[in-house]
PDB file of C-alpha atoms in Angstrom:
ATOM      1  CA  GLN A   1     -11.449 -16.012   4.030  1.00 90.00           C
ATOM      2  CA  VAL A   2      -9.053 -13.085   3.904  1.00 94.00           C
ATOM      3  CA  GLN A   3     -10.490  -9.931   2.375  1.00 96.00           C
ATOM      4  CA  LEU A   4      -8.908  -6.539   1.785  1.00 97.00           C
ATOM      5  CA  VAL A   5     -10.885  -3.408   0.970  1.00 97.00           C
ATOM      6  CA  GLU A   6      -9.201  -0.154  -0.026  1.00 97.00           C
ATOM      7  CA  SER A   7     -10.770   3.269   0.265  1.00 97.00           C
ATOM      8  CA  GLY A   8      -9.754   6.906   0.199  1.00 98.00           C
ATOM      9  CA  GLY A   9      -8.756   7.411  -3.399  1.00 97.00           C
ATOM     10  CA  GLY A  10      -9.917  10.334  -5.457  1.00 98.00           C
ATOM     11  CA  LEU A  11      -8.985  13.354  -7.524  1.00 98.00           C
ATOM     12  CA  VAL A  12      -6.611  15.895  -6.042  1.00 98.00           C
ATOM     13  CA  GLN A  13      -4.478  18.745  -7.344  1.00 98.00           C
ATOM     14  CA  ALA A  14      -0.722  18.510  -7.367  1.00 98.00           C
ATOM     15  CA  GLY A  15       0.645  19.313  -3.938  1.00 98.00           C
ATOM     16  CA  GLY A  16      -2.447  17.983  -2.213  1.00 98.00           C
ATOM     17  CA  SER A  17      -2.935  15.056   0.104  1.00 98.00           C
ATOM     18  CA  LEU A  18      -4.938  11.867   0.334  1.00 98.00           C
ATOM     19  CA  ARG A  19      -5.166   9.128   2.917  1.00 98.00           C
ATOM     20  CA  LEU A  20      -5.769   5.589   1.764  1.00 98.00           C
ATOM     21  CA  SER A  21      -7.139   2.881   4.024  1.00 98.00           C
ATOM     22  CA  CYS A  22      -6.969  -0.890   3.701  1.00 98.00           C
ATOM     23  CA  ALA A  23      -9.415  -2.721   5.936  1.00 97.00           C
ATOM     24  CA  THR A  24      -8.743  -6.429   6.311  1.00 96.00           C
ATOM     25  CA  SER A  25     -10.801  -9.330   7.592  1.00 94.00           C
ATOM     26  CA  GLY A  26     -10.306 -13.037   7.914  1.00 90.00           C
ATOM     27  CA  GLY A  27      -7.221 -12.990  10.080  1.00 83.00           C
ATOM     28  CA  PHE A  28      -3.469 -12.918   9.463  1.00 88.00           C
ATOM     29  CA  PHE A  29      -3.191  -9.108   9.618  1.00 88.00           C
ATOM     30  CA  ARG A  30      -0.809  -9.004  12.571  1.00 87.00           C
ATOM     31  CA  SER A  31       1.374 -11.849  11.386  1.00 88.00           C
ATOM     32  CA  SER A  32       1.663 -10.992   7.708  1.00 92.00           C
ATOM     33  CA  ALA A  33       3.632  -8.682   5.516  1.00 94.00           C
ATOM     34  CA  MET A  34       1.452  -5.830   4.290  1.00 96.00           C
ATOM     35  CA  ALA A  35       2.106  -3.532   1.381  1.00 97.00           C
ATOM     36  CA  TRP A  36       0.803  -0.863  -0.946  1.00 98.00           C
ATOM     37  CA  PHE A  37       1.403  -1.244  -4.660  1.00 98.00           C
ATOM     38  CA  ARG A  38       0.287   0.951  -7.517  1.00 98.00           C
ATOM     39  CA  GLN A  39      -0.301   0.333 -11.169  1.00 98.00           C
ATOM     40  CA  THR A  40      -0.810   2.432 -14.274  1.00 97.00           C
ATOM     41  CA  PRO A  41      -2.176   1.083 -17.578  1.00 95.00           C
ATOM     42  CA  GLY A  42       0.271  -1.131 -19.402  1.00 95.00           C
ATOM     43  CA  MET A  43       2.720  -1.197 -16.512  1.00 96.00           C
ATOM     44  CA  GLU A  44       3.511  -3.772 -13.855  1.00 96.00           C
ATOM     45  CA  ARG A  45       2.481  -3.185 -10.283  1.00 96.00           C
ATOM     46  CA  GLU A  46       4.999  -1.015  -8.497  1.00 97.00           C
ATOM     47  CA  TYR A  47       5.853  -1.351  -4.832  1.00 97.00           C
ATOM     48  CA  VAL A  48       5.072   1.826  -2.896  1.00 98.00           C
ATOM     49  CA  SER A  49       5.437   1.004   0.789  1.00 97.00           C
ATOM     50  CA  GLY A  50       4.945  -1.778   3.276  1.00 96.00           C
ATOM     51  CA  PHE A  51       5.525  -3.536   6.570  1.00 92.00           C
ATOM     52  CA  SER A  52       7.620  -6.569   7.246  1.00 89.00           C
ATOM     53  CA  ARG A  53       5.856  -9.689   8.447  1.00 84.00           C
ATOM     54  CA  THR A  54       6.364  -8.778  12.089  1.00 78.00           C
ATOM     55  CA  GLY A  55       5.338  -5.195  11.461  1.00 73.00           C
ATOM     56  CA  GLY A  56       8.590  -4.010  12.926  1.00 79.00           C
ATOM     57  CA  TYR A  57      10.045  -2.547   9.764  1.00 88.00           C
ATOM     58  CA  THR A  58       8.629  -0.201   7.177  1.00 91.00           C
ATOM     59  CA  TYR A  59       9.816   0.274   3.634  1.00 94.00           C
ATOM     60  CA  TYR A  60       9.286   2.918   0.977  1.00 96.00           C
ATOM     61  CA  ALA A  61      10.001   3.235  -2.698  1.00 96.00           C
ATOM     62  CA  ASP A  62      12.532   5.968  -3.383  1.00 97.00           C
ATOM     63  CA  SER A  63       9.942   7.873  -5.404  1.00 97.00           C
ATOM     64  CA  VAL A  64       7.693   8.382  -2.361  1.00 98.00           C
ATOM     65  CA  LYS A  65      10.173   8.723   0.499  1.00 97.00           C
ATOM     66  CA  GLY A  66       9.547  11.844   2.523  1.00 97.00           C
ATOM     67  CA  ARG A  67       6.066  12.313   1.034  1.00 98.00           C
ATOM     68  CA  PHE A  68       4.170   9.131   1.944  1.00 98.00           C
ATOM     69  CA  THR A  69       3.764   7.599   5.395  1.00 98.00           C
ATOM     70  CA  ILE A  70       2.514   4.108   6.079  1.00 97.00           C
ATOM     71  CA  SER A  71       0.848   3.167   9.342  1.00 95.00           C
ATOM     72  CA  ARG A  72      -1.363   0.483  10.817  1.00 94.00           C
ATOM     73  CA  ASP A  73      -3.969   0.029  13.504  1.00 94.00           C
ATOM     74  CA  ASN A  74      -3.821  -3.544  14.750  1.00 91.00           C
ATOM     75  CA  ALA A  75      -7.005  -3.127  16.782  1.00 93.00           C
ATOM     76  CA  LYS A  76      -8.878  -2.315  13.570  1.00 95.00           C
ATOM     77  CA  ASN A  77      -6.902  -4.652  11.292  1.00 94.00           C
ATOM     78  CA  THR A  78      -6.402  -1.667   9.028  1.00 96.00           C
ATOM     79  CA  MET A  79      -3.415  -0.234   7.206  1.00 96.00           C
ATOM     80  CA  TYR A  80      -3.117   3.360   6.006  1.00 98.00           C
ATOM     81  CA  LEU A  81      -1.101   5.334   3.506  1.00 98.00           C
ATOM     82  CA  GLN A  82      -0.886   9.067   4.066  1.00 98.00           C
ATOM     83  CA  MET A  83       0.137  10.681   0.797  1.00 98.00           C
ATOM     84  CA  ASN A  84       1.338  14.283   0.891  1.00 98.00           C
ATOM     85  CA  SER A  85       2.830  16.560  -1.739  1.00 98.00           C
ATOM     86  CA  LEU A  86       1.203  14.488  -4.431  1.00 98.00           C
ATOM     87  CA  LYS A  87       2.527  14.709  -7.971  1.00 98.00           C
ATOM     88  CA  PRO A  88       0.857  13.888 -11.301  1.00 98.00           C
ATOM     89  CA  GLU A  89       3.186  10.892 -11.597  1.00 97.00           C
ATOM     90  CA  ASP A  90       1.559   9.429  -8.478  1.00 98.00           C
ATOM     91  CA  THR A  91      -1.597   8.894 -10.518  1.00 98.00           C
ATOM     92  CA  ALA A  92      -2.402   5.181 -10.476  1.00 98.00           C
ATOM     93  CA  VAL A  93      -4.663   2.520  -9.070  1.00 98.00           C
ATOM     94  CA  TYR A  94      -3.430   1.767  -5.582  1.00 98.00           C
ATOM     95  CA  TYR A  95      -3.726  -1.752  -4.190  1.00 98.00           C
ATOM     96  CA  CYS A  96      -3.111  -3.131  -0.751  1.00 98.00           C
ATOM     97  CA  ALA A  97      -1.695  -6.598  -0.406  1.00 97.00           C
ATOM     98  CA  LEU A  98      -1.204  -9.171   2.328  1.00 96.00           C
ATOM     99  CA  GLY A  99       1.345 -11.941   2.304  1.00 95.00           C
ATOM    100  CA  THR A 100       1.461 -14.659   4.929  1.00 92.00           C
ATOM    101  CA  GLY A 101       4.909 -15.986   4.139  1.00 86.00           C
ATOM    102  CA  VAL A 102       6.791 -13.123   2.544  1.00 91.00           C
ATOM    103  CA  ILE A 103      10.462 -13.009   3.421  1.00 89.00           C
ATOM    104  CA  THR A 104      12.353  -9.746   3.639  1.00 88.00           C
ATOM    105  CA  SER A 105      14.068 -10.118   0.292  1.00 91.00           C
ATOM    106  CA  GLN A 106      10.685 -10.435  -1.458  1.00 93.00           C
ATOM    107  CA  LEU A 107       8.784  -7.632   0.253  1.00 94.00           C
ATOM    108  CA  ARG A 108       8.828  -5.525  -2.926  1.00 95.00           C
ATOM    109  CA  VAL A 109       7.739  -8.384  -5.195  1.00 96.00           C
ATOM    110  CA  ALA A 110       4.049  -8.366  -6.105  1.00 97.00           C
ATOM    111  CA  ASP A 111       3.926 -12.098  -6.781  1.00 96.00           C
ATOM    112  CA  ALA A 112       4.968 -12.795  -3.186  1.00 96.00           C
ATOM    113  CA  TYR A 113       1.610 -11.560  -1.888  1.00 96.00           C
ATOM    114  CA  GLY A 114      -1.356 -13.881  -1.940  1.00 95.00           C
ATOM    115  CA  TYR A 115      -4.184 -11.517  -1.105  1.00 96.00           C
ATOM    116  CA  TRP A 116      -5.156  -8.279  -2.818  1.00 98.00           C
ATOM    117  CA  GLY A 117      -7.787  -5.618  -2.551  1.00 97.00           C
ATOM    118  CA  GLN A 118      -9.823  -4.366  -5.477  1.00 97.00           C
ATOM    119  CA  GLY A 119      -7.823  -1.170  -5.816  1.00 97.00           C
ATOM    120  CA  THR A 120      -8.640   2.509  -5.450  1.00 98.00           C
ATOM    121  CA  GLN A 121      -7.975   5.158  -8.099  1.00 98.00           C
ATOM    122  CA  VAL A 122      -5.758   8.108  -7.238  1.00 98.00           C
ATOM    123  CA  THR A 123      -5.632  10.899  -9.799  1.00 98.00           C
ATOM    124  CA  VAL A 124      -3.385  13.914  -9.341  1.00 98.00           C
ATOM    125  CA  SER A 125      -3.996  16.810 -11.672  1.00 98.00           C
ATOM    126  CA  SER A 126      -1.307  19.279 -12.620  1.00 94.00           C
TER     127      SER A 126
END
């Protein structure tokens, strides 16, 4: 059974940094598309960043380009999101997701991913 567990969220002042981790188990990590999404109350999940299914390409939402960096450690089956220069508008619950059959055109679509973590809260104070 595939499981994803996020960690690393917390409260930080604007301009600060956090590093999120997504530890996976149950297989498929190296052969699946992986992504970070975030969600605020009353809003749909928003794509933040991710890897293509082969891991060869990375993608970022325009709102985080130049501030966030995604990475992965295949030996640990873990994905990371380094978040720098955080802004209050980055406040959200951050989720990691795994999709075994996600094609490139659907990488930013939440419904394309079949496995999700429980989420970790990131709060950026002004």
